[in-house]
XYZ file of C-alpha atoms in Angstrom:
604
model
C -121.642 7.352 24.477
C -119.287 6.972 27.483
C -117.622 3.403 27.331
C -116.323 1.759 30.535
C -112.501 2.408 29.037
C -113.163 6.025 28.954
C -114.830 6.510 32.299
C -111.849 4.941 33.462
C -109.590 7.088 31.446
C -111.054 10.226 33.247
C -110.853 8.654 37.052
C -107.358 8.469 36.195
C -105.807 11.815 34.861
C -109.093 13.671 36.514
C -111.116 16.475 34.578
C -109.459 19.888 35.694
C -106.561 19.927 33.594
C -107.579 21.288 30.096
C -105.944 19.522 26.614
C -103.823 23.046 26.122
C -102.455 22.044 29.948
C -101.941 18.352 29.660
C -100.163 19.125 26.102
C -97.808 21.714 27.789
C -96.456 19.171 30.652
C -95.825 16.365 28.362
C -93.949 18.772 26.143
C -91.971 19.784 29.022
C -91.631 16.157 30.411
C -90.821 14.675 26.650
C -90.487 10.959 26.509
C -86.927 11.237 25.796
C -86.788 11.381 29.640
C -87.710 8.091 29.859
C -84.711 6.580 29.488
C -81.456 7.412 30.769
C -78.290 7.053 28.733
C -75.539 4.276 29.330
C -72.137 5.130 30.247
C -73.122 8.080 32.205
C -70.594 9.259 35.786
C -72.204 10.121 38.424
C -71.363 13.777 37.826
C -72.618 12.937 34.451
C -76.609 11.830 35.933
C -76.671 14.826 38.073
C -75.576 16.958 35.102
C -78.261 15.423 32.974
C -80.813 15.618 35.926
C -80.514 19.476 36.534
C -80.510 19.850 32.483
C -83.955 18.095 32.289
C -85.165 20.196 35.495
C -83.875 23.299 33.194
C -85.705 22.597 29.826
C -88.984 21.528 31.729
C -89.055 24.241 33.850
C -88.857 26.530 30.956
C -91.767 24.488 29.095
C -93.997 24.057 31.726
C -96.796 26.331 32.365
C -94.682 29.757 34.619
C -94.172 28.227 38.315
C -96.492 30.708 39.634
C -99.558 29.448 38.202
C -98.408 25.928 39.196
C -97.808 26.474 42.851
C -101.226 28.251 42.710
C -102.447 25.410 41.070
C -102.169 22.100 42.739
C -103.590 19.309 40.215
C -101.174 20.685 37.552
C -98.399 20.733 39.690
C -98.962 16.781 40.564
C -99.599 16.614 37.307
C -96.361 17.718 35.719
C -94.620 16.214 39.357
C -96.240 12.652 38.173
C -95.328 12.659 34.841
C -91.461 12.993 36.002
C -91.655 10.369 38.472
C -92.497 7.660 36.137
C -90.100 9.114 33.514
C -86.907 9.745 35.953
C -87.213 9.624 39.874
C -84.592 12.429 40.251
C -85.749 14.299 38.298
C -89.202 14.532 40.195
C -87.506 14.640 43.313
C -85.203 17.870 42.339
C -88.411 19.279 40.792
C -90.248 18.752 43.729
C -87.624 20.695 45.748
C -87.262 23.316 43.434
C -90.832 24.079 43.372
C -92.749 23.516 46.627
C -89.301 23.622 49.036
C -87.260 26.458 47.679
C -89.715 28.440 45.767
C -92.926 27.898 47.491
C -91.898 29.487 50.759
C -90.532 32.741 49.076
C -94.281 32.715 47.497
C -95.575 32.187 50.628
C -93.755 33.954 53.539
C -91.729 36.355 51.147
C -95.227 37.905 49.769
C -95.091 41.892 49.767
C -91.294 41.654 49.980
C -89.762 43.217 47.070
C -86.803 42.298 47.755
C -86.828 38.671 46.759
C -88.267 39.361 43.812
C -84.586 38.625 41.971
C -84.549 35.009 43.708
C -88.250 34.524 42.967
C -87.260 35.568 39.561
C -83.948 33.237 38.935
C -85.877 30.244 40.237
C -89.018 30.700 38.024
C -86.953 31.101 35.281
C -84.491 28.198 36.163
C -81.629 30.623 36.092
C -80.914 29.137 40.064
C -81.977 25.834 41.136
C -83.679 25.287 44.024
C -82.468 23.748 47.099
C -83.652 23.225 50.948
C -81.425 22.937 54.283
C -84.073 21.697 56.898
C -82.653 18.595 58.488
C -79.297 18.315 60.335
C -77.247 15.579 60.257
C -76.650 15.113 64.160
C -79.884 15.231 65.918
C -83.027 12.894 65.028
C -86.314 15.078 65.032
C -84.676 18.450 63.973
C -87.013 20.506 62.405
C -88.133 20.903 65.820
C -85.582 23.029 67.123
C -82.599 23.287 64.350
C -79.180 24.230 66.346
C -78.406 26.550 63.077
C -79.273 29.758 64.252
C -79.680 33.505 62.672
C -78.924 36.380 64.449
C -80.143 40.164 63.745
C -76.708 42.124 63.189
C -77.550 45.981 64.196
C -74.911 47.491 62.667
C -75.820 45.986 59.458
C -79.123 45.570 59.739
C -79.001 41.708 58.402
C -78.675 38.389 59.649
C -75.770 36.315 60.170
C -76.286 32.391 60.245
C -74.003 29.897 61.574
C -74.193 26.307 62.071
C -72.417 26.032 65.545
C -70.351 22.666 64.852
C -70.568 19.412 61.747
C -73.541 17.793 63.820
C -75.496 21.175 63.089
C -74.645 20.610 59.612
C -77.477 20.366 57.198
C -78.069 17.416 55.145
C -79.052 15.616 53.201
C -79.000 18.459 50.497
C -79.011 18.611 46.172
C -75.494 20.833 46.816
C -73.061 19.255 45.709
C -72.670 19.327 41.552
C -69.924 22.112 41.414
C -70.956 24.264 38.445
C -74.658 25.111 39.363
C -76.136 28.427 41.256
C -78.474 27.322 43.699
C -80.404 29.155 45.439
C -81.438 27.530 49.321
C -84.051 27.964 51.565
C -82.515 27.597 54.878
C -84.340 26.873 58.109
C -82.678 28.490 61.089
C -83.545 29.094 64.419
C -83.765 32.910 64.709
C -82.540 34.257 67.914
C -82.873 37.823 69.105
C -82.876 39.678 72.554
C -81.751 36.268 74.351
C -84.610 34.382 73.081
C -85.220 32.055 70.614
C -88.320 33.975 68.830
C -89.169 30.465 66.312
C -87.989 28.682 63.442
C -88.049 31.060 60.333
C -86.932 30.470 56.675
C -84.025 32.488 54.850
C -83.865 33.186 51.089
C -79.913 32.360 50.668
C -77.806 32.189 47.351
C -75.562 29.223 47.805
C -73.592 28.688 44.719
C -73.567 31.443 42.215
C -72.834 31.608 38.566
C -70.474 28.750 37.487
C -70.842 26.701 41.078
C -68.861 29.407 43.349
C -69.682 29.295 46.584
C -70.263 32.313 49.034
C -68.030 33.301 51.967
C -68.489 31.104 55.074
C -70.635 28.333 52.991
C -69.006 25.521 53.385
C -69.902 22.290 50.879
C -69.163 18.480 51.692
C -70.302 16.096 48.961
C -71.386 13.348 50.129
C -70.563 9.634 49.047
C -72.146 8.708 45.939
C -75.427 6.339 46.364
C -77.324 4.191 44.494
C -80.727 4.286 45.750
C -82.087 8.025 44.316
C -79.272 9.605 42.479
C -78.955 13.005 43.672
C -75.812 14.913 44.268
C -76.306 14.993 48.050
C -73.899 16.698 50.403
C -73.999 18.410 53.671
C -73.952 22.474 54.008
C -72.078 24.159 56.849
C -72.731 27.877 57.260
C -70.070 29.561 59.358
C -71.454 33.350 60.096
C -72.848 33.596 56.530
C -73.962 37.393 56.282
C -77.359 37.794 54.463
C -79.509 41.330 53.869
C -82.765 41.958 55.939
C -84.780 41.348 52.945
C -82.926 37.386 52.891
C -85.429 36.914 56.155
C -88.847 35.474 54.639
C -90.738 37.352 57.553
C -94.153 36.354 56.920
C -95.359 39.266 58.717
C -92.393 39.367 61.446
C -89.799 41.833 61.918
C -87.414 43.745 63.993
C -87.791 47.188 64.723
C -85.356 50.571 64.370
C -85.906 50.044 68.504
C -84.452 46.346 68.043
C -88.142 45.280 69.421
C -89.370 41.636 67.849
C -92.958 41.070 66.682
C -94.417 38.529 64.805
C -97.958 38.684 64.448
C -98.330 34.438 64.059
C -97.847 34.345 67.708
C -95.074 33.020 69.530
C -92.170 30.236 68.623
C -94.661 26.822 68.997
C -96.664 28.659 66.480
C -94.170 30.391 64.498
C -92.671 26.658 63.911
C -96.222 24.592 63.027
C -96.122 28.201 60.639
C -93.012 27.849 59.118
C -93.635 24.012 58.286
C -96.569 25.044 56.934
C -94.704 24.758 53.292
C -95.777 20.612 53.825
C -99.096 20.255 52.269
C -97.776 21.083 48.590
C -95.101 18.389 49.240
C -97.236 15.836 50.626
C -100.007 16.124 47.887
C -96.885 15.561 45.037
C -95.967 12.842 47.116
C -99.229 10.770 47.187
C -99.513 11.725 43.385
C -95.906 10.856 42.722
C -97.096 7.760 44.950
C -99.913 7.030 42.484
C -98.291 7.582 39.307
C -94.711 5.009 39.711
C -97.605 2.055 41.181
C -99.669 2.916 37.681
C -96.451 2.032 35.943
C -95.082 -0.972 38.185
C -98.503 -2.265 37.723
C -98.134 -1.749 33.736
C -94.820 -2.994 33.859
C -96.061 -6.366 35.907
C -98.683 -7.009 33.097
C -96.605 -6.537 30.405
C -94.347 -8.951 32.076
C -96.948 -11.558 32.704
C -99.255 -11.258 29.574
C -99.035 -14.133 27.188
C -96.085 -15.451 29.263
C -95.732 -19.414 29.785
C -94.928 -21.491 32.375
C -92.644 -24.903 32.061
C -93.749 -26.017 35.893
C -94.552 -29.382 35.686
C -97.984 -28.916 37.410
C -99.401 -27.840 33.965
C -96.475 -27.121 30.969
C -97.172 -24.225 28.879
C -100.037 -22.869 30.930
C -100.079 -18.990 30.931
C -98.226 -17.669 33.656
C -101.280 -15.493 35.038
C -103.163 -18.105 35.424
C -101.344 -19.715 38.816
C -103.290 -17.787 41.065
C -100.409 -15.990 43.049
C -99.293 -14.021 39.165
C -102.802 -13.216 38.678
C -103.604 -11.921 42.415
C -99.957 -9.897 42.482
C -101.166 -8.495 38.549
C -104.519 -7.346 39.899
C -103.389 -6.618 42.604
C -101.269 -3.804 41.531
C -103.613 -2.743 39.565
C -106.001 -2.381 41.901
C -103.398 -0.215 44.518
C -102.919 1.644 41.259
C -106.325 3.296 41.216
C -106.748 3.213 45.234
C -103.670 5.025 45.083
C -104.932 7.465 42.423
C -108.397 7.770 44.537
C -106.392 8.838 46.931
C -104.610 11.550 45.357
C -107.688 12.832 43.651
C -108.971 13.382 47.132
C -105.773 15.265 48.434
C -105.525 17.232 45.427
C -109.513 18.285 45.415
C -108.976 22.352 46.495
C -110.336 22.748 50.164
C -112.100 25.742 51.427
C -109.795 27.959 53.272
C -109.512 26.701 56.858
C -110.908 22.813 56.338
C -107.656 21.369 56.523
C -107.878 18.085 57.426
C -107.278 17.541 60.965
C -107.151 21.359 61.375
C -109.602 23.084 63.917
C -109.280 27.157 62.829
C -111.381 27.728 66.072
C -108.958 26.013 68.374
C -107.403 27.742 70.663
C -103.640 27.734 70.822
C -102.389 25.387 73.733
C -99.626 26.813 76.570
C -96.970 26.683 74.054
C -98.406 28.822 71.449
C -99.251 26.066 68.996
C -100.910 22.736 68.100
C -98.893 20.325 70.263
C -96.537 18.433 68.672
C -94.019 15.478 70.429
C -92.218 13.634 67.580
C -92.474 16.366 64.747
C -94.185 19.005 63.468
C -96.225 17.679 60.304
C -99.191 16.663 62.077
C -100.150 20.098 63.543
C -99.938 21.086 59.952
C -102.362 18.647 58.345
C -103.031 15.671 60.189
C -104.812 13.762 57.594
C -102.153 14.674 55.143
C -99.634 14.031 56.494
C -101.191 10.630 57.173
C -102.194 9.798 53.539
C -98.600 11.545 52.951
C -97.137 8.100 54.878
C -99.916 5.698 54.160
C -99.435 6.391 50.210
C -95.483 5.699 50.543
C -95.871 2.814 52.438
C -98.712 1.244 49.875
C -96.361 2.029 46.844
C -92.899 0.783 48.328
C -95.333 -2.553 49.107
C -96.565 -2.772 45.865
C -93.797 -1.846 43.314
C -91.131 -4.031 45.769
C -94.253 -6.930 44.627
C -94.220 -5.813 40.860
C -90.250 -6.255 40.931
C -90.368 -9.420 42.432
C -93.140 -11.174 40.153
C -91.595 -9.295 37.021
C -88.672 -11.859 37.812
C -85.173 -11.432 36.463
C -86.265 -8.785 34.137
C -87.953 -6.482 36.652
C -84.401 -7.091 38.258
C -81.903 -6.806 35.253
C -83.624 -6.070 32.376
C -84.171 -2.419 33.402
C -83.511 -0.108 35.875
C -86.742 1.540 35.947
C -88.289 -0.790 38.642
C -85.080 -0.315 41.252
C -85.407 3.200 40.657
C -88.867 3.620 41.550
C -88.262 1.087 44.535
C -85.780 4.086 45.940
C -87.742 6.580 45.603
C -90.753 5.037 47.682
C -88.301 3.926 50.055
C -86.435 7.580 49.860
C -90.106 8.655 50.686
C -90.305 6.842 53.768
C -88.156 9.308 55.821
C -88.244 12.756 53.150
C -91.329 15.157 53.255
C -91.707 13.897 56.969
C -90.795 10.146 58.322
C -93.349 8.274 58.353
C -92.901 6.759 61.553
C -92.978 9.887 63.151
C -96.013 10.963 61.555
C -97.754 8.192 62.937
C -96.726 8.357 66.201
C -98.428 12.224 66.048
C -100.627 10.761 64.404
C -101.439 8.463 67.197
C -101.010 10.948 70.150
C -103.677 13.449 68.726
C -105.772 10.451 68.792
C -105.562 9.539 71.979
C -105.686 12.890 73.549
C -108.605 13.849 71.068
C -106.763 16.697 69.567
C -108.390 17.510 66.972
C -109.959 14.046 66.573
C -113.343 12.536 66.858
C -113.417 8.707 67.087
C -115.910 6.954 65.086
C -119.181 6.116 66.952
C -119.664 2.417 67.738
C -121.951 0.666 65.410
C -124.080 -2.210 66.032
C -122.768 -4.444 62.497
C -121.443 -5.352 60.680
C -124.304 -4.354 57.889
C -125.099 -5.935 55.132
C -124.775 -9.746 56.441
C -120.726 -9.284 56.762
C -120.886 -9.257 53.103
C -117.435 -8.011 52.721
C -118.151 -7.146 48.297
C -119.835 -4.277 50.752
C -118.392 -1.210 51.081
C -120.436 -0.286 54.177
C -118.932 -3.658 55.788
C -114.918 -2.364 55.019
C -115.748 0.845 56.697
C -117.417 -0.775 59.691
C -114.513 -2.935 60.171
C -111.920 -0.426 59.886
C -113.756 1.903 62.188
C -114.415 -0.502 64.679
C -110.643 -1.361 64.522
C -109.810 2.427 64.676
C -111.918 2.994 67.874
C -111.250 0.119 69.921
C -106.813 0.571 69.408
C -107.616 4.119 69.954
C -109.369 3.668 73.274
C -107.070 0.845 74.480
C -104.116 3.386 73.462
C -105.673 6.299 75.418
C -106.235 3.666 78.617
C -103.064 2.718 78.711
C -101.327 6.257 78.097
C -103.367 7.446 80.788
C -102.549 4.667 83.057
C -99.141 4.932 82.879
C -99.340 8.692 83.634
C -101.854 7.702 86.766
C -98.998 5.318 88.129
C -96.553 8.091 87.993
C -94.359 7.700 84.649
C -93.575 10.314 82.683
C -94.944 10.931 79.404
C -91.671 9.522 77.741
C -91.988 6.444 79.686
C -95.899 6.126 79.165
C -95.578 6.589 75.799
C -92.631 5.057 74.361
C -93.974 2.105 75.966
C -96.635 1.656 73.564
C -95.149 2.782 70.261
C -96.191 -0.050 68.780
C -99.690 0.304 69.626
C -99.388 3.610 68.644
C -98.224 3.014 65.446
C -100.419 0.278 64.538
C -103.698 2.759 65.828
C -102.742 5.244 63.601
C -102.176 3.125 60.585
C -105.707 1.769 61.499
C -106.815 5.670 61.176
C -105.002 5.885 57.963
C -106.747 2.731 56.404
C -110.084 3.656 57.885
C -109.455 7.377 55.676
C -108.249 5.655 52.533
C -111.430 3.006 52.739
C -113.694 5.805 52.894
C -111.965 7.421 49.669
C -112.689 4.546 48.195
C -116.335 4.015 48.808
C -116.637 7.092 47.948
C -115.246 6.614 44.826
C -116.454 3.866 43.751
C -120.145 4.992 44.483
C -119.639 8.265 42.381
C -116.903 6.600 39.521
C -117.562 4.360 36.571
C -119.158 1.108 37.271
C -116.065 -0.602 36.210
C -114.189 0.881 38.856
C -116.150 -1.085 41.519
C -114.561 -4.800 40.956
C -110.847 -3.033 41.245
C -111.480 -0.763 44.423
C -113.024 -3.856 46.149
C -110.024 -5.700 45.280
C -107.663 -2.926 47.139
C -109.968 -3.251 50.051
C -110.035 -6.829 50.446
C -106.208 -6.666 50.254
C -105.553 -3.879 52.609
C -107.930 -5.737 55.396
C -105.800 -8.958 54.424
C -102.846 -7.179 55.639
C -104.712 -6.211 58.703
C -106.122 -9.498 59.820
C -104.357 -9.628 62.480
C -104.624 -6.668 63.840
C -108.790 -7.075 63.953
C -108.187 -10.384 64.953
C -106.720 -9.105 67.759
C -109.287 -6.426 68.608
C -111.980 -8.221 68.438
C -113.607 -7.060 65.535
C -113.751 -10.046 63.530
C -113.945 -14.340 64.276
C -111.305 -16.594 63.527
C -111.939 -17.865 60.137
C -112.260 -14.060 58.099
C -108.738 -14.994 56.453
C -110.787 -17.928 54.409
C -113.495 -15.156 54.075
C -111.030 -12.455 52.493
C -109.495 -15.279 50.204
C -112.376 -16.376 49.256
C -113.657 -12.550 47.899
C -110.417 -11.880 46.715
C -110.642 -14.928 43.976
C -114.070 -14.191 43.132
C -113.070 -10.331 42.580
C -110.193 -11.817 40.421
C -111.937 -13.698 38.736
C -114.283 -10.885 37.534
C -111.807 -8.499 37.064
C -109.149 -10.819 34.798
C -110.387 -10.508 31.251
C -109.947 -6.877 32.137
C -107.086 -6.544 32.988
C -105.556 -5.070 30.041
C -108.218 -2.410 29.571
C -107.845 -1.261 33.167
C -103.423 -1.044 32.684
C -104.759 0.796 29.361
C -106.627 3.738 31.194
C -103.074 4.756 32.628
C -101.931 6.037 29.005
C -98.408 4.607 29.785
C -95.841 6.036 27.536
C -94.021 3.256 25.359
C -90.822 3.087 27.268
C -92.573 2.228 30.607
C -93.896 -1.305 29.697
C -90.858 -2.191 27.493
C -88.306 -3.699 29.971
C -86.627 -6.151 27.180
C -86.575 -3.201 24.702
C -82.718 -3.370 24.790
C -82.793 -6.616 22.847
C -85.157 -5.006 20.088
């Protein structure tokens, strides 16, 4: 028989990973790399970093069969996020950013079969130039460009001046080969023919660096220890076969083709490498709140209080610890809903957000106006920024109410805090998403706005899930037609789109948050109506607290009466109250290793 602590057991580490699997990412995520030695340089953390990337690479299942296999890739990508944040984050660039597009736009070129090879087998590490340092929104049009050399028959790439440099990059440790995926602007016959990706060695055996590569490590930080520098590439000469077509290519007559269409498509195309990223990211996302929420139990359980109110009572019972413990525990499994859903395998051509019958627009592409990631995947992308915001929110909490020991005591909490906040702007700024987010919306690209509904249901019972969803689609529809209005207004009285628009970025933002809450709430009812009866309680607690957070926002719109703040507090208590003698068995269905929820273990 099934008992409530298994059920949860299996909503939380999912069913398609088989024991022979699960075994062969913990072996190649031991928990030795839980904890980081003292004493360690700089050099010294990026030296043990790329060491750990190196043994696990070679013990986890061949890359392969993970990049063809998405839960066990989030899988082994979660497990080193709660043991080491740099770890996951050069993982997740060697695998899905450095890797993944020679898998995926080097297929049927023989040629990179050596880099494909020295990357799989961890001989190179893995590193991506994408973003340049001088010019916000570059992956739209990157000023590094490759040119097709006739007498040669390569490429030669060149970053035209330091503000074309790329950064941030994983560059700078001196003694590593590293192999780079760089994203240049190729240019051939006078035109600019789209933004492809080159396969380019960048440091070779022993660190040494290429002619024309040019290295600049960058000052060392704090926040996600990575040996960051900016790459210059001054006429770098690369083969043909260093070009990951994707079906492109030049001619003996010098003629261009690319079958993908032309440059707006070639560029949603070559971003294409996203989704993998963004589905590690919400998992990653998932996996460091399980553990902040651990860690905040651990803190709290059995812990007194001296305030004079009531000496010796047990911390979690002031209402604020016990709300802020269940709390996290509850954006723990929304979180992990979450990433169930984005990790669930799609049919070919259901991306979310993607219409495979749409025709191209003038440009050759899905339109894009602040970056690219939303013609890739809207909803993705989306739960991509929704997912970092939720976790920076709620491990920030779970270092605050874990006092000066969350602080202190262990680094584990400040480390996961800069990764969340490191995820705000990598794999696609959030901001940015939602402000493509928010212009497919109002221009219906790709976008159906819920139907109004006569409601709420249910009496305004808000234990209901039907009443969360009415809420946030109500919320969604009205911003989003008040949004369009006033876009379309502005355009009527003769402004520009710039002007129209950056006008009402903050409408736009908060619309498409309200899309991305109105997407996670259905995840959840979802969940909760298929899951383990004991998953309920929890998932109603995460809803109550992400329409908290919104209150003012319906308030605003019209979608709820003054007074639904007392309504929401009042749901929230009785949802604590049901869910606190639980609230070890529900941190127990995360199967935290011991290192995780022992932040005094120095004074053992």
């Amino acid at each position: 028989m099934t008992t409530d602590a298994d059920a949860l057991r299996q909503f939380v580490h999912g069913s398609s990973l088989d024991a022979k699997t699960r075994a062969r990412l913990e072996e190649a995520v031991p928990e030795e790399f839980f904890t980081v030695p003292g004493g360690l340089t700089a050099p010294d953390r990026h030296a043990l970093t790329y060491e750990r990337l190196r043994r696990a690479g070679l013990a986890a299942p061949p890359a392969g069969e993970l990049l063809a296999d998405p839960p066990a890739l989030c899988a082994l990508l979660e497990r080193a996020a709660i043991a080491d944040p740099p770890l996951f984050h050069m993982m997740l660039l060697h695998y899905t950013l450095a890797l993944g597009p020679i898998v995926r736009f080097g297929a049927g070129q023989r040629e990179t079969l050596p880099l494909r090879e020295s990357l799989e087998s961890m001989a190179s590490f893995g590193t991506l130039l994408m973003t340049e340092v001088g010019r916000s929104n570059s992956h739209l049009s990157p000023r590094t460009v490759a040119r097709h050399d006739p007498a040669t028959g390569g490429f030669v790439l060149s970053t035209p001046d330091v503000q074309a440099a790329k950064f941030p990059t994983n560059t700078a440790h001196p003694d590593l080969p590293k192999t780079a995926a760089v994203y240049a602007t190729l240019v051939h016959g006078g035109q600019e023919r789209g933004v492809f990706v080159f396969a380019v060695p960048l440091r070779g055996l022993g660190g040494a660096v290429p002619p024309g590569v040019r290295i600049v490590p960058a000052p060392e930080t704090t926040g996600l220890q990575i040996d960051y520098a900016a790459v210059l590439l001054e006429d770098v000469r690369v083969p043909y076969e260093a070009w990951l077509r994707d079906g492109a290519g030049i001619g003996a007559d010098g003629a261009f083709h690319d079958p993908h269409g032309p440059a707006a498509a070639r560029l949603t195309r070559s971003m294409g490498i996203a989704p993998p990223v963004w589905r590690a990211v919400v998992s990653a996302s998932a996996a460091i709140t399980r553990a902040s929420a651990g860690m905040l139990l651990a803190h709290s359980a059995g812990r007194s209080t001296l305030g004079r109110l009531a000496p010796r009572r047990p911390l979690t019972d002031y209402r604020n610890q016990q709300e802020a413990v269940l709390g996290a525990l509850a954006s723990a499994y929304a979180l992990t809903a979450v990433a169930a859903h984005v990790t669930t395998p799609r049919p070919p051509g259901e991306a979310a957000g993607e219409d495979p019958n749409r025709s191209a627009d003038a440009a050759g592409g899905p339109a894009t106006a602040w970056a690219p990631w939303s013609a890739v995947d809207r909803d993705l992308a989306l739960l991509k920024a929704a997912a970092t915001a939720q976790a920076q929110e709620t491990v920030s909490a779970c270092r605050v109410h874990s006092g000066a020991p969350g602080f202190a005591a262990v680094e584990r909490l400040n480390a996961y805090r800069g990764l969340t906040h490191a995820y705000q702007n990598a794999g696609g700024d959030n901001e940015l998403i939602l402000y493509d987010t928010a212009r497919a919306m109002a221009d219906r690209d790709r976008y159906v706005p819920p139907e109004p509904e006569l409601g709420p249901p249910d009496d305004g019972d808000l234990d209901s899930p039907r009443v969360w969803l009415f809420l946030a689609r109500d919320a969604e529809r009205r911003m989003r037609d008040r949004l369009a209005g006033r876009v379309e207004a502005a355009l009527r009285d003769g402004q520009d789109a710039f002007t129209a628009w950056n006008g009402n970025l903050a409408l736009a933002e908060r619309t498409a948050t309200a899309c991305a809450d109105r997407i996670i709430l259905e995840i959840l009812a979802a969940a909760a109506g298929a899951g383990p009866r004991a998953l309920g309680p929890v998932l109603r607690l995460h809803a109550l607290d992400r329409l908290e957070r919104r209150a003012a926002v319906l308030l605003n719109e019209g979608v709820v009466p003054p007074g639904i703040l007392d309504e929401l507090w009042a749901a929230r208590r009785r949802t604590c109250d049901e869910l606190a003698p639980r609230a070890a068995e529900l941190a127990a269905a995360f199967d935290l290793p011991a290192p995780v929820t022992a932040p005094t273990a120095f004074l053992a």
